Short mmCIF file of C-alpha atoms in Angstrom, two decimals:
data_model
loop_
_atom_site.label_atom_id
_atom_site.label_comp_id
_atom_site.label_asym_id
_atom_site.label_seq_id
_atom_site.Cartn_x
_atom_site.Cartn_y
_atom_site.Cartn_z
CA MET A 1 38.16 -5.94 -3.47
CA ALA A 2 37.38 -2.24 -4.05
CA PRO A 3 35.19 -0.52 -1.40
CA LYS A 4 32.28 -0.11 -3.84
CA ALA A 5 32.40 -3.74 -4.91
CA LEU A 6 32.74 -4.88 -1.30
CA ILE A 7 29.63 -2.96 -0.22
CA HIS A 8 27.53 -4.41 -3.05
CA HIS A 9 28.96 -7.87 -2.30
CA ILE A 10 27.88 -7.57 1.35
CA LEU A 11 24.38 -6.44 0.34
CA THR A 12 24.11 -9.34 -2.11
CA LEU A 13 25.20 -11.80 0.58
CA LEU A 14 22.67 -10.31 2.97
CA PHE A 15 19.81 -10.95 0.59
CA THR A 16 21.16 -14.32 -0.53
CA PHE A 17 21.29 -15.70 2.99
CA LEU A 18 18.56 -13.61 4.61
CA PRO A 19 15.97 -16.39 4.36
CA LEU A 20 18.46 -18.70 6.12
CA ALA A 21 20.09 -16.50 8.74
CA TYR A 22 17.76 -13.55 9.22
CA SER A 23 14.26 -14.70 8.44
CA LEU A 24 11.23 -12.51 8.85
CA ASP A 25 8.63 -13.97 11.16
CA PHE A 26 6.16 -13.57 8.35
CA ASN A 27 2.76 -14.68 9.50
CA TYR A 28 0.97 -13.81 6.30
CA PRO A 29 0.12 -16.43 3.71
CA ALA A 30 -0.29 -13.93 0.86
CA VAL A 31 0.57 -10.39 -0.28
CA PHE A 32 -1.69 -8.12 -2.31
CA SER A 33 0.12 -5.13 -3.85
CA PHE A 34 -1.27 -1.84 -5.16
CA GLY A 35 0.81 0.91 -6.72
CA ASP A 36 2.76 2.37 -9.60
CA SER A 37 6.07 1.52 -11.33
CA ASN A 38 7.85 1.26 -7.98
CA SER A 39 6.12 -2.09 -7.50
CA ASP A 40 4.81 -3.00 -10.98
CA THR A 41 5.98 -6.52 -11.91
CA GLY A 42 4.41 -6.46 -15.38
CA GLY A 43 0.91 -5.02 -15.02
CA LEU A 44 1.06 -2.00 -17.31
CA ILE A 45 2.88 -3.84 -20.10
CA ALA A 46 0.37 -6.71 -19.99
CA GLY A 47 -2.62 -4.40 -19.64
CA LEU A 48 -1.75 -2.12 -22.57
CA GLY A 49 -0.23 -4.86 -24.72
CA GLU A 50 2.99 -2.90 -25.02
CA SER A 51 6.58 -4.09 -24.95
CA LEU A 52 9.38 -3.14 -22.60
CA GLY A 53 12.56 -4.26 -24.27
CA PRO A 54 16.22 -4.71 -23.31
CA PRO A 55 18.27 -3.61 -21.48
CA ASN A 56 15.44 -3.64 -18.91
CA GLY A 57 15.74 -6.77 -16.81
CA GLN A 58 19.35 -7.46 -17.79
CA THR A 59 20.85 -7.61 -14.28
CA TYR A 60 18.79 -10.31 -12.59
CA PHE A 61 16.19 -11.76 -14.97
CA LYS A 62 18.59 -11.62 -17.94
CA LYS A 63 15.66 -10.42 -20.06
CA PRO A 64 12.83 -7.85 -19.79
CA SER A 65 10.45 -8.82 -16.96
CA GLY A 66 7.79 -6.12 -17.21
CA ARG A 67 9.64 -4.13 -14.55
CA PHE A 68 10.96 -0.64 -15.30
CA CYS A 69 14.37 -1.55 -13.93
CA ASP A 70 17.54 -3.43 -14.81
CA GLY A 71 16.54 -6.08 -12.25
CA ARG A 72 14.53 -6.42 -9.07
CA LEU A 73 12.28 -3.89 -7.38
CA ILE A 74 11.93 -3.12 -3.66
CA ILE A 75 8.84 -5.36 -3.47
CA ASP A 76 10.87 -8.25 -4.95
CA PHE A 77 13.56 -7.90 -2.29
CA LEU A 78 11.00 -7.63 0.52
CA LEU A 79 9.15 -10.74 -0.62
CA ASP A 80 12.41 -12.62 -1.09
CA ALA A 81 13.47 -11.73 2.46
CA MET A 82 10.16 -13.16 3.65
CA ASP A 83 10.61 -16.44 1.81
CA MET A 84 7.78 -15.50 -0.55
CA PRO A 85 7.76 -15.88 -4.35
CA PHE A 86 7.74 -12.79 -6.55
CA LEU A 87 4.20 -11.55 -7.21
CA ASN A 88 2.62 -12.09 -10.60
CA ALA A 89 0.72 -9.19 -12.16
CA TYR A 90 -3.08 -9.44 -12.09
CA LEU A 91 -3.25 -8.62 -15.80
CA GLU A 92 -0.64 -11.19 -16.89
CA ALA A 93 -2.59 -14.06 -18.48
CA ILE A 94 0.10 -16.11 -20.21
CA GLY A 95 2.14 -18.92 -18.68
CA ALA A 96 -0.39 -20.13 -16.08
CA PRO A 97 0.73 -17.58 -13.47
CA SER A 98 0.24 -18.66 -9.88
CA PHE A 99 -1.61 -16.34 -7.51
CA LYS A 100 -1.46 -18.76 -4.57
CA ARG A 101 0.66 -16.42 -2.43
CA GLY A 102 -0.88 -13.17 -3.63
CA CYS A 103 -1.36 -10.87 -6.59
CA ASN A 104 0.09 -7.60 -7.83
CA PHE A 105 -2.36 -4.95 -9.03
CA ALA A 106 0.31 -2.22 -9.35
CA ALA A 107 0.77 -0.64 -12.78
CA ALA A 108 3.43 1.83 -13.89
CA GLY A 109 2.22 5.40 -14.29
CA SER A 110 -0.78 4.89 -12.04
CA THR A 111 -2.18 7.63 -9.84
CA ILE A 112 -4.37 7.70 -6.75
CA LEU A 113 -6.82 10.09 -8.40
CA PRO A 114 -8.96 8.65 -11.24
CA ALA A 115 -7.15 8.45 -14.58
CA THR A 116 -7.92 10.91 -17.37
CA ALA A 117 -7.62 10.59 -21.14
CA SER A 118 -4.02 11.82 -20.97
CA SER A 119 -2.93 9.46 -18.16
CA ILE A 120 -0.09 7.02 -18.84
CA SER A 121 -1.97 4.30 -16.99
CA PRO A 122 -5.75 3.81 -16.90
CA PHE A 123 -5.31 1.61 -13.81
CA SER A 124 -5.65 4.25 -11.08
CA PHE A 125 -5.95 3.27 -7.42
CA GLY A 126 -9.75 2.93 -7.49
CA ILE A 127 -9.50 0.61 -10.50
CA GLN A 128 -6.81 -1.48 -8.79
CA VAL A 129 -9.04 -1.88 -5.73
CA ALA A 130 -11.96 -2.85 -8.00
CA GLN A 131 -9.69 -5.39 -9.74
CA PHE A 132 -8.85 -6.85 -6.35
CA PHE A 133 -12.54 -7.30 -5.54
CA ARG A 134 -13.10 -9.05 -8.86
CA PHE A 135 -10.05 -11.22 -8.19
CA LYS A 136 -11.38 -12.15 -4.75
CA ASP A 137 -14.89 -12.89 -6.06
CA ARG A 138 -13.52 -15.11 -8.82
CA VAL A 139 -11.25 -16.97 -6.39
CA LEU A 140 -14.11 -17.65 -3.99
CA ASP A 141 -16.35 -18.72 -6.86
CA LEU A 142 -13.75 -21.13 -8.24
CA GLN A 143 -13.04 -22.57 -4.80
CA ALA A 144 -16.73 -23.29 -4.29
CA LYS A 145 -16.90 -25.22 -7.56
CA SER A 146 -13.72 -27.31 -7.44
CA LYS A 147 -10.41 -27.85 -5.67
CA LYS A 148 -8.57 -28.37 -8.97
CA LEU A 149 -7.20 -24.83 -9.11
CA ASN A 150 -6.15 -24.60 -5.46
CA LYS A 151 -2.45 -24.58 -6.28
CA TYR A 152 -2.94 -21.46 -8.42
CA ILE A 153 -5.31 -19.39 -6.24
CA PRO A 154 -5.29 -18.25 -2.60
CA ASP A 155 -7.27 -20.06 0.08
CA ASP A 156 -10.26 -18.01 1.20
CA GLU A 157 -8.73 -17.19 4.62
CA TYR A 158 -5.69 -15.67 2.91
CA PHE A 159 -7.72 -12.52 2.19
CA ALA A 160 -8.20 -11.77 5.89
CA LYS A 161 -4.73 -12.89 6.92
CA GLY A 162 -2.82 -11.46 3.94
CA LEU A 163 -0.68 -8.32 3.82
CA TYR A 164 -1.88 -5.39 1.71
CA MET A 165 1.02 -3.29 0.37
CA PHE A 166 0.74 0.21 -1.12
CA ASP A 167 3.24 2.40 -2.98
CA ILE A 168 1.31 5.02 -4.93
CA GLY A 169 0.80 8.79 -5.10
CA GLN A 170 4.07 9.95 -6.61
CA ASN A 171 2.60 10.25 -10.10
CA ASP A 172 -0.21 12.46 -8.78
CA ILE A 173 2.40 14.94 -7.55
CA ALA A 174 4.97 14.64 -10.36
CA GLY A 175 2.34 14.87 -13.09
CA ALA A 176 0.70 17.92 -11.53
CA PHE A 177 3.86 20.03 -11.96
CA TYR A 178 3.26 20.05 -15.74
CA SER A 179 -0.04 21.93 -15.44
CA LYS A 180 -0.43 23.38 -11.92
CA THR A 181 1.27 25.94 -9.72
CA PHE A 182 3.04 24.82 -6.56
CA ASP A 183 0.22 26.18 -4.40
CA GLN A 184 -2.39 24.37 -6.50
CA ILE A 185 -0.46 21.12 -6.09
CA LEU A 186 -0.33 21.52 -2.31
CA ALA A 187 -4.04 22.34 -2.26
CA SER A 188 -4.79 19.09 -4.13
CA ILE A 189 -3.09 16.82 -1.58
CA PRO A 190 -6.15 16.44 0.71
CA THR A 191 -8.25 15.37 -2.29
CA ILE A 192 -5.62 12.83 -3.34
CA LEU A 193 -5.50 11.37 0.17
CA LEU A 194 -9.30 11.30 0.46
CA GLU A 195 -9.33 9.00 -2.57
CA PHE A 196 -6.60 6.86 -1.00
CA GLU A 197 -8.53 6.66 2.28
CA SER A 198 -11.64 5.60 0.39
CA GLY A 199 -9.76 2.65 -1.14
CA ILE A 200 -8.32 1.62 2.22
CA GLU A 201 -11.79 1.77 3.79
CA LYS A 202 -13.24 -0.44 1.04
CA LEU A 203 -10.50 -3.02 1.57
CA TYR A 204 -11.00 -2.91 5.34
CA ASP A 205 -14.74 -3.39 4.93
CA GLN A 206 -13.97 -6.49 2.84
CA GLY A 207 -11.83 -7.96 5.62
CA ALA A 208 -8.31 -6.60 5.00
CA ARG A 209 -6.53 -6.00 8.32
CA TYR A 210 -2.81 -5.74 7.59
CA PHE A 211 -1.69 -2.62 5.70
CA TRP A 212 1.87 -1.69 4.68
CA ILE A 213 2.09 1.83 3.21
CA HIS A 214 5.15 3.40 1.55
CA ASN A 215 5.41 7.18 1.39
CA ALA A 216 6.65 9.13 -1.65
CA GLY A 217 10.35 9.34 -2.47
CA PRO A 218 12.33 12.52 -3.28
CA LEU A 219 10.77 13.29 -6.68
CA GLY A 220 13.05 16.28 -7.19
CA CYS A 221 16.09 14.00 -7.46
CA LEU A 222 14.81 12.10 -10.52
CA PRO A 223 16.71 13.11 -13.70
CA GLN A 224 13.40 13.47 -15.57
CA ASN A 225 12.33 16.22 -13.18
CA VAL A 226 15.78 17.83 -12.97
CA ALA A 227 15.92 18.01 -16.79
CA LYS A 228 12.47 19.59 -17.10
CA PHE A 229 12.21 21.78 -14.01
CA GLY A 230 15.81 22.31 -12.90
CA THR A 231 17.31 24.29 -15.78
CA ASP A 232 17.45 27.33 -13.48
CA PRO A 233 20.14 26.54 -10.85
CA SER A 234 18.23 28.57 -8.27
CA LYS A 235 15.49 25.92 -8.39
CA LEU A 236 17.93 23.24 -7.22
CA ASP A 237 19.04 22.31 -3.72
CA ALA A 238 22.59 21.48 -2.61
CA LEU A 239 22.29 17.93 -3.95
CA GLY A 240 21.17 19.08 -7.40
CA CYS A 241 17.53 18.09 -6.83
CA VAL A 242 14.49 20.25 -7.68
CA SER A 243 13.50 21.85 -4.39
CA ALA A 244 9.79 22.31 -5.17
CA HIS A 245 9.27 18.64 -6.07
CA ASN A 246 10.93 17.45 -2.88
CA GLN A 247 8.93 19.94 -0.83
CA ALA A 248 5.69 18.65 -2.40
CA SER A 249 6.74 15.06 -1.64
CA LYS A 250 7.40 15.99 2.00
CA LEU A 251 4.02 17.68 2.36
CA LEU A 252 2.22 14.71 0.80
CA ASN A 253 4.09 12.43 3.19
CA LEU A 254 3.26 14.57 6.22
CA GLN A 255 -0.45 14.28 5.45
CA LEU A 256 -0.19 10.59 4.49
CA HIS A 257 1.49 9.87 7.84
CA ALA A 258 -1.29 11.71 9.66
CA LEU A 259 -3.87 9.69 7.71
CA CYS A 260 -2.18 6.41 8.69
CA THR A 261 -2.22 7.49 12.35
CA LYS A 262 -5.91 8.40 12.06
CA LEU A 263 -6.77 5.07 10.41
CA GLN A 264 -4.89 3.12 13.08
CA GLY A 265 -7.00 4.86 15.71
CA GLN A 266 -10.15 4.24 13.70
CA TYR A 267 -9.48 0.56 12.95
CA LEU A 268 -8.34 -0.83 16.27
CA ASP A 269 -8.30 -4.42 14.97
CA ALA A 270 -6.10 -3.47 12.00
CA ASN A 271 -2.32 -3.16 11.71
CA ILE A 272 -1.21 -0.12 9.70
CA THR A 273 2.50 0.39 9.06
CA TYR A 274 3.79 3.62 7.48
CA VAL A 275 7.22 3.27 5.83
CA ASP A 276 9.41 6.35 5.31
CA ILE A 277 10.89 5.69 1.87
CA PHE A 278 11.67 9.40 1.42
CA THR A 279 14.25 9.43 4.20
CA VAL A 280 15.91 6.21 3.03
CA LYS A 281 16.21 7.38 -0.59
CA SER A 282 17.32 10.90 0.39
CA ASN A 283 20.01 9.42 2.60
CA LEU A 284 21.18 7.24 -0.31
CA ILE A 285 21.40 10.23 -2.67
CA SER A 286 23.12 12.42 -0.02
CA ASN A 287 25.68 9.78 0.99
CA TYR A 288 25.87 7.70 -2.19
CA SER A 289 29.63 7.05 -2.06
CA ARG A 290 29.34 5.64 1.47
CA TYR A 291 27.04 2.94 0.06
CA GLY A 292 29.21 2.07 -2.94
CA PHE A 293 27.62 4.23 -5.64
CA GLU A 294 29.33 6.71 -7.94
CA GLN A 295 26.37 8.48 -9.57
CA PRO A 296 23.51 9.65 -7.32
CA ILE A 297 21.40 11.39 -9.99
CA MET A 298 22.80 10.72 -13.48
CA THR A 299 20.87 8.13 -15.50
CA CYS A 300 22.45 4.74 -16.25
CA CYS A 301 20.26 3.92 -19.28
CA GLY A 302 19.72 7.12 -21.19
CA TYR A 303 21.05 9.49 -23.81
CA GLY A 304 22.82 12.85 -23.74
CA GLY A 305 25.85 12.26 -21.55
CA PRO A 306 26.71 14.07 -18.30
CA PRO A 307 25.44 15.60 -16.14
CA LEU A 308 22.07 13.80 -16.42
CA ASN A 309 22.39 11.48 -19.44
CA TYR A 310 18.65 11.90 -19.87
CA ASP A 311 16.58 13.01 -22.86
CA SER A 312 12.79 12.91 -22.53
CA ARG A 313 12.47 12.19 -26.25
CA ILE A 314 14.11 8.77 -26.05
CA ALA A 315 13.44 6.09 -23.44
CA CYS A 316 15.90 3.49 -22.19
CA GLY A 317 16.63 0.94 -24.89
CA GLN A 318 15.01 2.90 -27.70
CA THR A 319 16.60 3.96 -30.99
CA LYS A 320 15.28 7.13 -32.60
CA ILE A 321 16.19 9.78 -35.12
CA LEU A 322 17.11 12.94 -33.22
CA ASN A 323 18.26 16.02 -35.10
CA GLY A 324 18.78 13.93 -38.23
CA SER A 325 20.90 11.24 -36.57
CA SER A 326 20.01 7.77 -35.32
CA VAL A 327 20.71 7.52 -31.59
CA THR A 328 20.15 4.81 -28.97
CA ALA A 329 19.57 5.19 -25.24
CA LYS A 330 22.02 2.55 -24.03
CA ALA A 331 22.75 1.19 -20.56
CA CYS A 332 25.88 2.16 -18.69
CA ASN A 333 28.64 -0.43 -18.24
CA ASP A 334 27.96 -1.04 -14.56
CA SER A 335 24.50 -0.28 -13.17
CA THR A 336 25.69 -0.94 -9.59
CA GLU A 337 27.50 2.42 -9.79
CA TYR A 338 24.22 4.26 -10.42
CA VAL A 339 21.25 5.06 -8.19
CA ASN A 340 19.02 5.88 -11.16
CA TRP A 341 18.26 3.45 -13.97
CA ASP A 342 16.32 5.26 -16.70
CA GLY A 343 15.70 8.80 -15.47
CA ILE A 344 12.57 7.89 -13.51
CA HIS A 345 13.22 4.56 -11.79
CA TYR A 346 15.95 3.23 -9.50
CA THR A 347 18.51 0.55 -10.36
CA GLU A 348 18.37 -2.90 -8.80
CA ALA A 349 21.43 -1.98 -6.70
CA ALA A 350 19.61 1.08 -5.31
CA ASN A 351 16.44 -0.93 -4.70
CA GLN A 352 18.51 -3.49 -2.82
CA TYR A 353 19.98 -0.80 -0.58
CA VAL A 354 16.55 0.75 0.10
CA SER A 355 15.11 -2.69 0.94
CA SER A 356 17.95 -3.42 3.36
CA GLN A 357 17.12 -0.20 5.20
CA ILE A 358 13.39 -0.93 5.29
CA LEU A 359 14.18 -4.31 6.85
CA THR A 360 15.96 -2.67 9.79
CA GLY A 361 12.54 -1.50 10.98
CA LYS A 362 13.94 1.94 11.85
CA TYR A 363 12.05 3.75 9.11
CA SER A 364 8.56 2.51 9.98
CA ASP A 365 5.80 3.82 12.20
CA PRO A 366 5.30 1.89 14.32
CA PRO A 367 8.87 0.49 14.29
CA PHE A 368 9.16 -3.28 14.09
CA SER A 369 8.51 -4.92 17.43
CA GLU A 370 7.27 -8.27 18.63
CA GLN A 371 3.72 -7.21 17.78
CA MET A 372 4.64 -6.32 14.21
CA PRO A 373 4.39 -8.64 11.21
CA PHE A 374 7.96 -8.05 10.02
CA LEU A 375 9.94 -9.19 13.03
CA LEU A 376 13.54 -10.03 12.21
CA LYS A 377 14.48 -13.17 14.13
CA LEU A 378 17.73 -15.07 14.21
CA LYS A 379 17.17 -18.66 13.19
CA PHE A 380 19.83 -21.20 14.05
#
């Protein structure tokens, strides 16, 4: 077996048998997720009534699943490792979705700051938190009336004992580069985090105690940003990523980490875990071949060919007339060779790698220990 194939085979085996061999001592009966496309399992598509066609979803689900990916997201792998079902989107109404073990309020394109008329997603962080409160009120109301729906909705104590996961803020930074200077973007970070803190405080006041917060990834390494802002080679770093975007991500993360530390000191009965996604993803892009990948930045599902195979005018799976010719943004032959799926989002193979690193506990503050919710235990 070739080295690349062997590495992916090992990762697949890890996640296949993780619930059996390495099982997380997961004390939480439910997970409530807030975020953007990194953790959206169908919210934006359901909410806007849009379609996300093939080849999205082709790797694992064998059809589009509402995820901007060829397969599973980081949140899917984390829940799977915890013996939890994948989360259904709050806005998905069809097919009698079960919310017994939690609910996903994340929606692609969402920001922490309130949405504007030009926003991709109207479901900004404040709206997602408000949706959660409506969800909770409806659950408690239904429980008080009848037990008939209990298999579809969480028990009331799940809200206090559940895990609240967050992966949001990257769109605030990435979107700002289209209209603001670098200094203006940096100056806006405290305002962004004030809005995030407000949402966390509201959830805490309503009884949430377990918080799991992802920081922002290296935005400068996304083909979309390299194509738009990296045409001048002097703007790129040694990896071919846009330096300013990565610097903005780092500064957001520095202040987000400080906020998490402050909140942990403020809420002594809460458990706040900060997860350094930036370092994990940067390490993957820097050392891609070591982990079985062949393309760290080039898009798998795109149009235009090397070096980026990305054209902002045509999204993955679409067919359009460009310069008088009909063209299609097709998927590459083997998405496990690519870190990037569609110019903005990671492939399932990359998400699997990132998840495996998160589960080591090394990239969290505090690191996993016997007091932490995600304790890896050998089970014989």
